C-alpha atoms as a PDB file:
ATOM      1  CA  MET A   1       0.000  -0.007  -0.003  1.00  0.00           C
ATOM      2  CA  ASP A   2       1.294   3.434  -0.877  1.00  0.00           C
ATOM      3  CA  HIS A   3       1.316   5.452   2.344  1.00  0.00           C
ATOM      4  CA  SER A   4       2.509   8.599   0.648  1.00  0.00           C
ATOM      5  CA  ALA A   5      -1.109   9.585   0.204  1.00  0.00           C
ATOM      6  CA  HIS A   6      -1.490  10.264   3.894  1.00  0.00           C
ATOM      7  CA  GLN A   7      -2.021  13.870   4.901  1.00  0.00           C
ATOM      8  CA  THR A   8       1.275  15.633   5.413  1.00  0.00           C
ATOM      9  CA  SER A   9       0.069  19.134   6.177  1.00  0.00           C
ATOM     10  CA  THR A  10       1.547  21.134   9.020  1.00  0.00           C
ATOM     11  CA  GLY A  11      -0.887  19.632  11.486  1.00  0.00           C
ATOM     12  CA  HIS A  12       0.002  16.132  10.313  1.00  0.00           C
ATOM     13  CA  ASP A  13      -2.866  14.332  11.953  1.00  0.00           C
ATOM     14  CA  HIS A  14      -2.862  10.758  10.657  1.00  0.00           C
ATOM     15  CA  ALA A  15      -6.611  11.144  10.652  1.00  0.00           C
ATOM     16  CA  VAL A  16      -7.364   9.035   7.612  1.00  0.00           C
ATOM     17  CA  HIS A  17      -5.729   5.726   6.901  1.00  0.00           C
ATOM     18  CA  GLN A  18      -6.017   5.777   3.111  1.00  0.00           C
ATOM     19  CA  GLY A  19      -7.966   2.969   1.449  1.00  0.00           C
ATOM     20  CA  HIS A  20      -9.402   1.584   4.704  1.00  0.00           C
ATOM     21  CA  GLY A  21     -11.737   4.279   5.913  1.00  0.00           C
ATOM     22  CA  VAL A  22     -10.234   4.005   9.315  1.00  0.00           C
ATOM     23  CA  GLN A  23      -9.933   7.209  11.273  1.00  0.00           C
ATOM     24  CA  HIS A  24      -7.204   6.982  13.886  1.00  0.00           C
ATOM     25  CA  ALA A  25      -8.930   9.585  16.025  1.00  0.00           C
ATOM     26  CA  GLY A  26     -11.645   7.087  16.906  1.00  0.00           C
ATOM     27  CA  VAL A  27     -14.092   7.653  14.031  1.00  0.00           C
ATOM     28  CA  VAL A  28     -14.475   4.626  11.735  1.00  0.00           C
ATOM     29  CA  THR A  29     -16.606   4.391   8.620  1.00  0.00           C
ATOM     30  CA  TRP A  30     -19.265   1.740   8.325  1.00  0.00           C
ATOM     31  CA  GLY A  31     -17.540   0.658   5.128  1.00  0.00           C
ATOM     32  CA  ALA A  32     -14.343  -0.117   6.972  1.00  0.00           C
ATOM     33  CA  ALA A  33     -16.210  -2.042   9.617  1.00  0.00           C
ATOM     34  CA  ALA A  34     -18.144  -3.993   6.974  1.00  0.00           C
ATOM     35  CA  LYS A  35     -14.881  -4.762   5.112  1.00  0.00           C
ATOM     36  CA  ALA A  36     -13.308  -6.060   8.318  1.00  0.00           C
ATOM     37  CA  THR A  37     -16.414  -8.123   9.122  1.00  0.00           C
ATOM     38  CA  LEU A  38     -16.577  -9.556   5.605  1.00  0.00           C
ATOM     39  CA  HIS A  39     -12.907 -10.505   5.830  1.00  0.00           C
ATOM     40  CA  CYS A  40     -13.598 -12.330   9.095  1.00  0.00           C
ATOM     41  CA  LEU A  41     -16.870 -13.853   7.826  1.00  0.00           C
ATOM     42  CA  THR A  42     -15.120 -15.294   4.787  1.00  0.00           C
ATOM     43  CA  GLY A  43     -12.710 -17.376   6.868  1.00  0.00           C
ATOM     44  CA  CYS A  44     -15.432 -18.293   9.372  1.00  0.00           C
ATOM     45  CA  ALA A  45     -17.785 -19.400   6.592  1.00  0.00           C
ATOM     46  CA  ILE A  46     -15.181 -21.567   4.910  1.00  0.00           C
ATOM     47  CA  GLY A  47     -14.296 -23.272   8.158  1.00  0.00           C
ATOM     48  CA  GLU A  48     -17.864 -23.636   9.406  1.00  0.00           C
ATOM     49  CA  ILE A  49     -19.205 -24.977   6.118  1.00  0.00           C
ATOM     50  CA  LEU A  50     -16.322 -27.423   5.884  1.00  0.00           C
ATOM     51  CA  GLY A  51     -16.918 -28.589   9.477  1.00  0.00           C
ATOM     52  CA  MET A  52     -20.690 -28.956   8.958  1.00  0.00           C
ATOM     53  CA  VAL A  53     -20.177 -30.848   5.683  1.00  0.00           C
ATOM     54  CA  ILE A  54     -17.522 -33.194   7.221  1.00  0.00           C
ATOM     55  CA  GLY A  55     -19.605 -33.869  10.378  1.00  0.00           C
ATOM     56  CA  THR A  56     -22.830 -34.386   8.465  1.00  0.00           C
ATOM     57  CA  ALA A  57     -21.246 -36.563   5.778  1.00  0.00           C
ATOM     58  CA  LEU A  58     -19.663 -38.738   8.495  1.00  0.00           C
ATOM     59  CA  LEU A  59     -23.062 -38.978  10.253  1.00  0.00           C
ATOM     60  CA  TRP A  60     -21.670 -37.460  13.460  1.00  0.00           C
ATOM     61  CA  ASP A  61     -24.017 -36.249  16.143  1.00  0.00           C
ATOM     62  CA  ASN A  62     -24.832 -32.483  16.350  1.00  0.00           C
ATOM     63  CA  VAL A  63     -22.392 -31.640  19.148  1.00  0.00           C
ATOM     64  CA  PRO A  64     -19.202 -33.027  17.632  1.00  0.00           C
ATOM     65  CA  THR A  65     -20.234 -31.562  14.222  1.00  0.00           C
ATOM     66  CA  MET A  66     -20.689 -28.086  15.703  1.00  0.00           C
ATOM     67  CA  ILE A  67     -17.447 -28.343  17.689  1.00  0.00           C
ATOM     68  CA  LEU A  68     -15.603 -29.224  14.490  1.00  0.00           C
ATOM     69  CA  ALA A  69     -17.322 -26.430  12.567  1.00  0.00           C
ATOM     70  CA  ILE A  70     -16.580 -23.848  15.179  1.00  0.00           C
ATOM     71  CA  THR A  71     -12.974 -24.971  15.524  1.00  0.00           C
ATOM     72  CA  LEU A  72     -12.451 -24.810  11.746  1.00  0.00           C
ATOM     73  CA  ALA A  73     -14.192 -21.374  11.658  1.00  0.00           C
ATOM     74  CA  PHE A  74     -11.640 -20.046  14.139  1.00  0.00           C
ATOM     75  CA  ILE A  75      -8.720 -21.689  12.328  1.00  0.00           C
ATOM     76  CA  PHE A  76      -9.721 -20.362   8.883  1.00  0.00           C
ATOM     77  CA  GLY A  77     -10.713 -16.960  10.350  1.00  0.00           C
ATOM     78  CA  TYR A  78      -7.351 -16.547  11.984  1.00  0.00           C
ATOM     79  CA  SER A  79      -5.462 -17.945   9.001  1.00  0.00           C
ATOM     80  CA  PHE A  80      -6.691 -15.213   6.653  1.00  0.00           C
ATOM     81  CA  THR A  81      -5.116 -12.543   8.896  1.00  0.00           C
ATOM     82  CA  LEU A  82      -2.106 -14.663   9.739  1.00  0.00           C
ATOM     83  CA  PHE A  83      -1.150 -15.108   6.068  1.00  0.00           C
ATOM     84  CA  ALA A  84      -1.721 -11.442   5.306  1.00  0.00           C
ATOM     85  CA  VAL A  85       0.537 -10.180   8.102  1.00  0.00           C
ATOM     86  CA  ARG A  86       3.167 -12.788   7.380  1.00  0.00           C
ATOM     87  CA  ARG A  87       3.286 -11.502   3.788  1.00  0.00           C
ATOM     88  CA  ALA A  88       3.842  -8.026   5.312  1.00  0.00           C
ATOM     89  CA  GLY A  89       7.002  -9.395   6.927  1.00  0.00           C
ATOM     90  CA  LEU A  90       6.025 -10.312  10.495  1.00  0.00           C
ATOM     91  CA  ASP A  91       7.656 -13.304  12.104  1.00  0.00           C
ATOM     92  CA  PHE A  92       5.338 -16.218  12.912  1.00  0.00           C
ATOM     93  CA  LYS A  93       5.014 -15.553  16.648  1.00  0.00           C
ATOM     94  CA  THR A  94       4.172 -11.856  16.139  1.00  0.00           C
ATOM     95  CA  ALA A  95       1.788 -12.690  13.287  1.00  0.00           C
ATOM     96  CA  VAL A  96      -0.097 -15.130  15.546  1.00  0.00           C
ATOM     97  CA  LYS A  97      -0.423 -12.428  18.247  1.00  0.00           C
ATOM     98  CA  VAL A  98      -1.728  -9.925  15.652  1.00  0.00           C
ATOM     99  CA  ALA A  99      -4.238 -12.475  14.236  1.00  0.00           C
ATOM    100  CA  LEU A 100      -5.508 -13.334  17.728  1.00  0.00           C
ATOM    101  CA  ALA A 101      -5.859  -9.633  18.650  1.00  0.00           C
ATOM    102  CA  ALA A 102      -7.512  -8.729  15.351  1.00  0.00           C
ATOM    103  CA  ASP A 103     -10.005 -11.541  15.033  1.00  0.00           C
ATOM    104  CA  THR A 104     -10.930 -13.218  18.340  1.00  0.00           C
ATOM    105  CA  VAL A 105     -13.878 -11.034  19.325  1.00  0.00           C
ATOM    106  CA  SER A 106     -15.155 -10.787  15.749  1.00  0.00           C
ATOM    107  CA  ILE A 107     -15.041 -14.571  15.204  1.00  0.00           C
ATOM    108  CA  ALA A 108     -16.510 -15.297  18.619  1.00  0.00           C
ATOM    109  CA  VAL A 109     -19.500 -12.962  18.060  1.00  0.00           C
ATOM    110  CA  MET A 110     -19.984 -14.316  14.593  1.00  0.00           C
ATOM    111  CA  GLU A 111     -19.923 -17.936  15.726  1.00  0.00           C
ATOM    112  CA  LEU A 112     -22.150 -17.296  18.680  1.00  0.00           C
ATOM    113  CA  VAL A 113     -24.824 -15.618  16.494  1.00  0.00           C
ATOM    114  CA  ASP A 114     -24.538 -17.990  13.580  1.00  0.00           C
ATOM    115  CA  ASN A 115     -24.619 -21.192  15.596  1.00  0.00           C
ATOM    116  CA  GLY A 116     -27.340 -19.765  17.806  1.00  0.00           C
ATOM    117  CA  ILE A 117     -29.537 -19.219  14.744  1.00  0.00           C
ATOM    118  CA  ILE A 118     -28.817 -22.727  13.485  1.00  0.00           C
ATOM    119  CA  ALA A 119     -29.598 -24.244  16.874  1.00  0.00           C
ATOM    120  CA  LEU A 120     -32.832 -22.221  17.205  1.00  0.00           C
ATOM    121  CA  THR A 121     -34.061 -22.937  13.723  1.00  0.00           C
ATOM    122  CA  PRO A 122     -36.521 -25.868  14.016  1.00  0.00           C
ATOM    123  CA  GLY A 123     -35.134 -28.899  12.266  1.00  0.00           C
ATOM    124  CA  ALA A 124     -31.892 -27.288  11.123  1.00  0.00           C
ATOM    125  CA  MET A 125     -29.714 -29.385  13.439  1.00  0.00           C
ATOM    126  CA  ASP A 126     -31.128 -32.560  11.988  1.00  0.00           C
ATOM    127  CA  ALA A 127     -31.134 -31.453   8.356  1.00  0.00           C
ATOM    128  CA  HIS A 128     -28.837 -33.149   5.827  1.00  0.00           C
ATOM    129  CA  LEU A 129     -26.549 -31.649   3.242  1.00  0.00           C
ATOM    130  CA  SER A 130     -29.157 -32.187   0.558  1.00  0.00           C
ATOM    131  CA  ASP A 131     -31.842 -30.321   2.511  1.00  0.00           C
ATOM    132  CA  GLY A 132     -32.617 -26.721   1.706  1.00  0.00           C
ATOM    133  CA  LEU A 133     -33.168 -26.118   5.432  1.00  0.00           C
ATOM    134  CA  PHE A 134     -29.533 -27.061   6.146  1.00  0.00           C
ATOM    135  CA  TRP A 135     -28.241 -24.412   3.709  1.00  0.00           C
ATOM    136  CA  SER A 136     -30.839 -21.718   4.433  1.00  0.00           C
ATOM    137  CA  ALA A 137     -30.218 -21.913   8.223  1.00  0.00           C
ATOM    138  CA  LEU A 138     -26.474 -21.846   7.704  1.00  0.00           C
ATOM    139  CA  LEU A 139     -26.488 -18.947   5.185  1.00  0.00           C
ATOM    140  CA  GLY A 140     -29.173 -17.060   7.069  1.00  0.00           C
ATOM    141  CA  GLY A 141     -27.059 -17.398  10.205  1.00  0.00           C
ATOM    142  CA  PHE A 142     -24.069 -15.892   8.372  1.00  0.00           C
ATOM    143  CA  ALA A 143     -26.202 -12.968   7.185  1.00  0.00           C
ATOM    144  CA  VAL A 144     -27.493 -12.176  10.638  1.00  0.00           C
ATOM    145  CA  ALA A 145     -24.010 -12.690  12.155  1.00  0.00           C
ATOM    146  CA  PHE A 146     -22.604 -10.165   9.628  1.00  0.00           C
ATOM    147  CA  LEU A 147     -25.277  -7.609  10.607  1.00  0.00           C
ATOM    148  CA  ILE A 148     -24.610  -8.030  14.333  1.00  0.00           C
ATOM    149  CA  THR A 149     -20.785  -8.259  14.103  1.00  0.00           C
ATOM    150  CA  THR A 150     -20.300  -5.198  11.898  1.00  0.00           C
ATOM    151  CA  PRO A 151     -21.208  -2.704  14.642  1.00  0.00           C
ATOM    152  CA  VAL A 152     -19.012  -4.640  17.085  1.00  0.00           C
ATOM    153  CA  ASN A 153     -16.094  -4.346  14.679  1.00  0.00           C
ATOM    154  CA  LYS A 154     -16.819  -0.676  14.132  1.00  0.00           C
ATOM    155  CA  TRP A 155     -16.712  -0.035  17.858  1.00  0.00           C
ATOM    156  CA  MET A 156     -13.519  -2.064  18.314  1.00  0.00           C
ATOM    157  CA  ILE A 157     -11.668  -0.483  15.378  1.00  0.00           C
ATOM    158  CA  GLY A 158     -12.632   2.949  16.655  1.00  0.00           C
ATOM    159  CA  ARG A 159     -10.833   2.102  19.900  1.00  0.00           C
ATOM    160  CA  GLY A 160      -7.720   0.808  18.178  1.00  0.00           C
ATOM    161  CA  LYS A 161      -8.681  -2.825  18.783  1.00  0.00           C
ATOM    162  CA  GLY A 162      -9.689  -5.736  16.523  1.00  0.00           C
ATOM    163  CA  HIS A 163      -8.905  -5.204  12.871  1.00  0.00           C
ATOM    164  CA  ALA A 164      -7.290  -1.844  13.644  1.00  0.00           C
ATOM    165  CA  VAL A 165      -4.278  -3.867  14.865  1.00  0.00           C
ATOM    166  CA  VAL A 166      -3.831  -5.276  11.350  1.00  0.00           C
ATOM    167  CA  HIS A 167      -3.792  -1.879   9.621  1.00  0.00           C
ATOM    168  CA  ALA A 168      -0.342  -1.087  10.943  1.00  0.00           C
ATOM    169  CA  TYR A 169       1.012  -3.916   8.777  1.00  0.00           C
ATOM    170  CA  HIS A 170      -0.553  -2.962   5.450  1.00  0.00           C
END
């Protein structure tokens, strides 16, 4: 990223982090929060879908399937950030710390909401991969999780937490 576009006037105020919509003074755009949430949701969705597909295909009970899906959601969610900050030159240990700081709350909220919706949708826990209910509950859960997690990420980024930690390495 070309950081030469930052403001360099006499009052050099690092107010706008170009290309991200992040305001270092505590004001964050909804677009930046949505982008951070979408980044997180992508990893979570890949992991969760993979876990649900594996557990369902192996005819596992609901609890082990959800545990696998949630575990893979965290692994894939963290891995997106981990790979990005490693490409930026961070050593592995520091990259893991950044990924944990950037994504833990976002992934946890997303997983809580998404799995809560799946668990509360009648019949969804017993649906099979070929059932529309399986996919509609899963995708509907992702949509609601996105809507709930975006304000959480906006609040965290505005306080220099969550995905704001990653922006220093772009």
